Short mmCIF file of C-alpha atoms in Angstrom, two decimals:
data_model
loop_
_atom_site.label_atom_id
_atom_site.label_comp_id
_atom_site.label_asym_id
_atom_site.label_seq_id
_atom_site.Cartn_x
_atom_site.Cartn_y
_atom_site.Cartn_z
CA MET U 1 -132.34 268.09 20.98
CA PRO U 2 -128.63 268.93 21.26
CA ILE U 3 -126.39 268.36 18.23
CA THR U 4 -123.78 265.88 19.43
CA GLY U 5 -120.50 264.79 17.92
CA VAL U 6 -116.91 263.83 18.63
CA ASP U 7 -113.51 265.13 17.65
CA SER U 8 -110.86 262.50 17.17
CA SER U 9 -107.15 262.10 16.53
CA SER U 10 -107.91 258.59 15.27
CA ALA U 11 -108.90 257.88 11.68
CA CYS U 12 -112.52 256.82 11.25
CA THR U 13 -113.26 253.41 9.78
CA ASP U 14 -116.43 251.74 8.50
CA THR U 15 -116.85 250.13 11.91
CA SER U 16 -116.37 253.30 13.98
CA ILE U 17 -118.60 255.33 11.67
CA ALA U 18 -121.39 252.75 11.93
CA CYS U 19 -121.01 252.85 15.71
CA LEU U 20 -121.20 256.67 15.77
CA LYS U 21 -124.33 256.60 13.64
CA ALA U 22 -125.93 254.01 15.91
CA GLY U 23 -125.04 256.16 18.93
CA GLY U 24 -126.91 259.13 17.51
CA TYR U 25 -123.88 261.33 16.85
CA SER U 26 -124.27 263.94 14.11
CA PHE U 27 -120.73 265.12 13.36
CA VAL U 28 -117.07 264.20 13.65
CA GLY U 29 -114.15 266.60 13.96
CA ARG U 30 -110.93 265.61 12.19
CA TYR U 31 -107.55 267.22 11.70
CA TYR U 32 -105.41 268.93 9.12
CA SER U 33 -101.73 269.18 10.06
CA ARG U 34 -98.34 269.71 8.50
CA THR U 35 -96.11 268.43 11.29
CA THR U 36 -98.03 265.77 13.23
CA HIS U 37 -96.38 262.43 13.91
CA ILE U 38 -99.54 260.91 15.40
CA ALA U 39 -100.60 257.99 13.23
CA GLY U 40 -104.06 258.55 11.77
CA LYS U 41 -104.45 262.14 13.02
CA LYS U 42 -104.36 263.81 9.59
CA LEU U 43 -107.57 263.56 7.57
CA THR U 44 -107.27 261.92 4.15
CA LYS U 45 -109.56 262.22 1.15
CA ALA U 46 -110.52 258.55 1.43
CA GLU U 47 -111.60 259.01 5.04
CA ALA U 48 -113.50 262.21 4.23
CA GLU U 49 -115.39 260.36 1.50
CA LEU U 50 -116.14 257.50 3.91
CA ILE U 51 -117.58 259.96 6.43
CA ALA U 52 -119.59 261.72 3.71
CA LYS U 53 -121.11 258.45 2.50
CA SER U 54 -122.34 257.73 6.03
CA GLY U 55 -124.26 260.99 6.31
CA LEU U 56 -122.19 262.25 9.24
CA ILE U 57 -121.16 265.91 9.07
CA LEU U 58 -117.42 266.61 9.00
CA VAL U 59 -115.70 269.45 10.85
CA THR U 60 -112.04 270.23 10.14
CA VAL U 61 -109.46 271.55 12.58
CA TYR U 62 -105.91 272.64 11.74
CA GLU U 63 -103.40 271.81 14.47
CA ASP U 64 -99.66 271.36 14.68
CA GLY U 65 -98.41 272.24 18.18
CA PRO U 66 -100.12 275.42 19.43
CA THR U 67 -99.51 274.83 23.14
CA GLN U 68 -97.46 277.89 24.15
CA ALA U 69 -97.17 281.58 23.35
CA SER U 70 -94.01 281.18 21.28
CA TYR U 71 -95.98 279.26 18.62
CA PHE U 72 -98.08 282.25 17.64
CA SER U 73 -97.04 284.94 15.17
CA ALA U 74 -98.21 286.44 11.90
CA ALA U 75 -95.68 284.32 10.00
CA ARG U 76 -96.97 281.12 11.60
CA GLY U 77 -100.56 282.14 10.87
CA THR U 78 -99.74 282.53 7.18
CA GLN U 79 -97.91 279.20 7.15
CA ASP U 80 -100.72 277.31 8.88
CA ALA U 81 -103.42 278.88 6.72
CA GLU U 82 -101.57 277.99 3.52
CA ALA U 83 -101.20 274.39 4.70
CA ALA U 84 -104.89 274.26 5.66
CA LEU U 85 -105.93 275.60 2.25
CA ALA U 86 -103.86 272.97 0.45
CA GLN U 87 -105.25 270.13 2.56
CA ALA U 88 -108.83 271.38 2.25
CA ALA U 89 -108.42 271.47 -1.54
CA ALA U 90 -106.99 267.96 -1.50
CA ILE U 91 -110.06 266.46 0.16
CA GLY U 92 -112.55 268.67 -1.68
CA GLN U 93 -113.82 270.64 1.31
CA PRO U 94 -116.57 273.00 0.08
CA ARG U 95 -115.80 276.70 0.21
CA ASP U 96 -118.77 277.70 2.37
CA SER U 97 -117.59 275.64 5.35
CA ALA U 98 -115.15 276.33 8.20
CA ILE U 99 -111.61 275.44 9.16
CA TYR U 100 -110.89 275.82 12.87
CA PHE U 101 -107.43 276.81 14.16
CA THR U 102 -106.45 275.94 17.71
CA VAL U 103 -105.00 277.68 20.75
CA ASP U 104 -104.43 274.67 22.96
CA TYR U 105 -103.40 276.21 26.29
CA ASP U 106 -104.76 278.71 28.82
CA ALA U 107 -103.43 281.80 27.08
CA ALA U 108 -102.73 284.90 29.16
CA HIS U 109 -104.27 288.24 28.19
CA GLY U 110 -100.98 289.49 26.78
CA ASP U 111 -100.59 286.36 24.65
CA ILE U 112 -104.09 286.84 23.23
CA THR U 113 -103.68 290.53 22.41
CA GLY U 114 -100.18 289.89 21.04
CA GLY U 115 -99.10 286.85 19.05
CA ILE U 116 -102.46 285.06 18.99
CA THR U 117 -104.26 288.06 17.52
CA GLU U 118 -101.47 288.52 14.96
CA TYR U 119 -101.74 284.81 14.11
CA PHE U 120 -105.46 285.04 13.42
CA LYS U 121 -105.11 288.29 11.47
CA ALA U 122 -102.67 286.48 9.16
CA ILE U 123 -105.00 283.48 8.86
CA ALA U 124 -107.93 285.71 7.93
CA ALA U 125 -105.83 287.51 5.30
CA THR U 126 -104.52 284.25 3.82
CA ILE U 127 -107.83 282.37 3.84
CA ASN U 128 -109.38 285.52 2.28
CA ASN U 129 -112.97 284.23 2.54
CA ALA U 130 -112.20 280.95 0.76
CA TYR U 131 -113.39 279.30 3.98
CA ALA U 132 -114.88 280.56 7.21
CA VAL U 133 -112.31 280.78 9.99
CA GLY U 134 -113.00 279.09 13.30
CA VAL U 135 -111.12 279.43 16.59
CA TYR U 136 -110.67 276.68 19.19
CA GLY U 137 -109.55 277.67 22.66
CA SER U 138 -110.45 279.06 26.05
CA GLY U 139 -113.42 281.30 26.62
CA ALA U 140 -111.05 284.28 26.72
CA VAL U 141 -109.48 283.31 23.39
CA CYS U 142 -112.87 282.71 21.76
CA THR U 143 -114.18 286.03 23.09
CA ALA U 144 -111.24 287.97 21.70
CA ILE U 145 -110.91 286.25 18.33
CA LYS U 146 -114.55 285.64 17.38
CA GLY U 147 -115.70 288.78 19.17
CA GLY U 148 -112.98 290.75 17.40
CA GLY U 149 -114.17 289.63 13.98
CA LEU U 150 -111.17 287.42 13.20
CA ALA U 151 -113.23 284.21 13.27
CA THR U 152 -116.79 283.34 12.34
CA TYR U 153 -117.06 280.29 14.60
CA ALA U 154 -115.82 279.42 18.10
CA TRP U 155 -115.09 275.99 19.58
CA LEU U 156 -114.84 276.21 23.37
CA ALA U 157 -112.15 273.90 24.75
CA GLN U 158 -113.13 271.39 27.41
CA SER U 159 -110.73 272.67 30.10
CA THR U 160 -113.10 274.18 32.65
CA GLY U 161 -110.25 275.84 34.53
CA TRP U 162 -109.11 277.87 31.54
CA THR U 163 -109.85 281.58 31.55
CA GLY U 164 -113.41 282.51 30.59
CA PHE U 165 -114.78 278.97 30.27
CA HIS U 166 -117.84 279.49 32.45
CA GLU U 167 -118.61 282.99 31.18
CA TYR U 168 -118.43 282.28 27.46
CA ALA U 169 -121.80 281.58 25.82
CA GLY U 170 -120.99 282.45 22.19
CA TRP U 171 -119.65 279.02 21.28
CA ASN U 172 -120.74 277.15 18.17
CA ILE U 173 -119.16 273.93 19.43
CA ARG U 174 -118.43 273.14 23.07
CA GLN U 175 -116.01 270.34 23.83
CA GLY U 176 -116.82 267.88 26.57
CA ALA U 177 -115.06 265.01 28.28
CA GLU U 178 -112.18 263.14 26.71
CA GLN U 179 -113.11 259.51 26.29
CA SER U 180 -112.91 256.64 23.85
CA VAL U 181 -116.01 256.55 21.65
CA CYS U 182 -116.51 253.71 19.18
CA GLY U 183 -112.84 252.82 19.53
CA LEU U 184 -111.69 256.35 18.63
CA ASN U 185 -109.30 258.48 20.69
CA SER U 186 -111.78 261.29 21.06
CA ASP U 187 -113.59 264.04 22.95
CA LEU U 188 -117.34 264.47 23.15
CA ASP U 189 -118.76 267.67 21.62
CA GLU U 190 -122.02 269.60 21.47
CA ALA U 191 -122.94 272.12 18.76
CA GLN U 192 -125.55 274.85 18.62
CA GLY U 193 -126.84 276.56 15.49
CA GLU U 194 -124.49 276.73 12.52
CA TYR U 195 -120.99 275.46 13.24
CA GLY U 196 -119.23 275.27 9.88
CA GLY U 197 -119.55 271.55 9.25
CA PHE U 198 -119.87 270.06 5.78
CA THR U 199 -120.25 266.98 3.65
CA LEU U 200 -118.51 266.22 0.39
CA THR U 201 -120.20 266.09 -2.99
CA LEU U 202 -119.57 262.52 -4.09
CA GLU U 203 -119.58 261.41 -7.70
#
């Protein structure tokens, strides 16, 4: 049986969580961000606790606006990792789980070997094993970053035309079609093996 889930830029509610459970979904991906202006995109502690109470597994993704080569640098990697650490601490994310960082465009080879690699080197140094690092992106990005030892987990983006999509088999999560699920602005996902998800320890 495949492990199915969704990632969503919408905040989960009691109603949407009940619907996800009834639909047989196992996990939900939600966001950390420092700069987003999308209402509901950023995960809160209250929402994380709501998801934990339901029994759904939570997966966290850090994303501001990583849609072009100019976004990526060592300095930005440090900045994003520090923000992710602070937000993970705020919700109580356990230290043995993952935070994914995104490369949300079809990065060229030079982008990957240049700024994107420097970005993930800085993330790895800043996270310093407090959490496992995950990478979200094209097959080429996942191959370089996970394969190069800069990430433990890989989340293959849904864009089938991006470089390396069809060749990449080392994904932990593979993103599927974008569609509304249980009223959430979301994408379908499939996981295999360990993928860095977690639940909170509730008092």
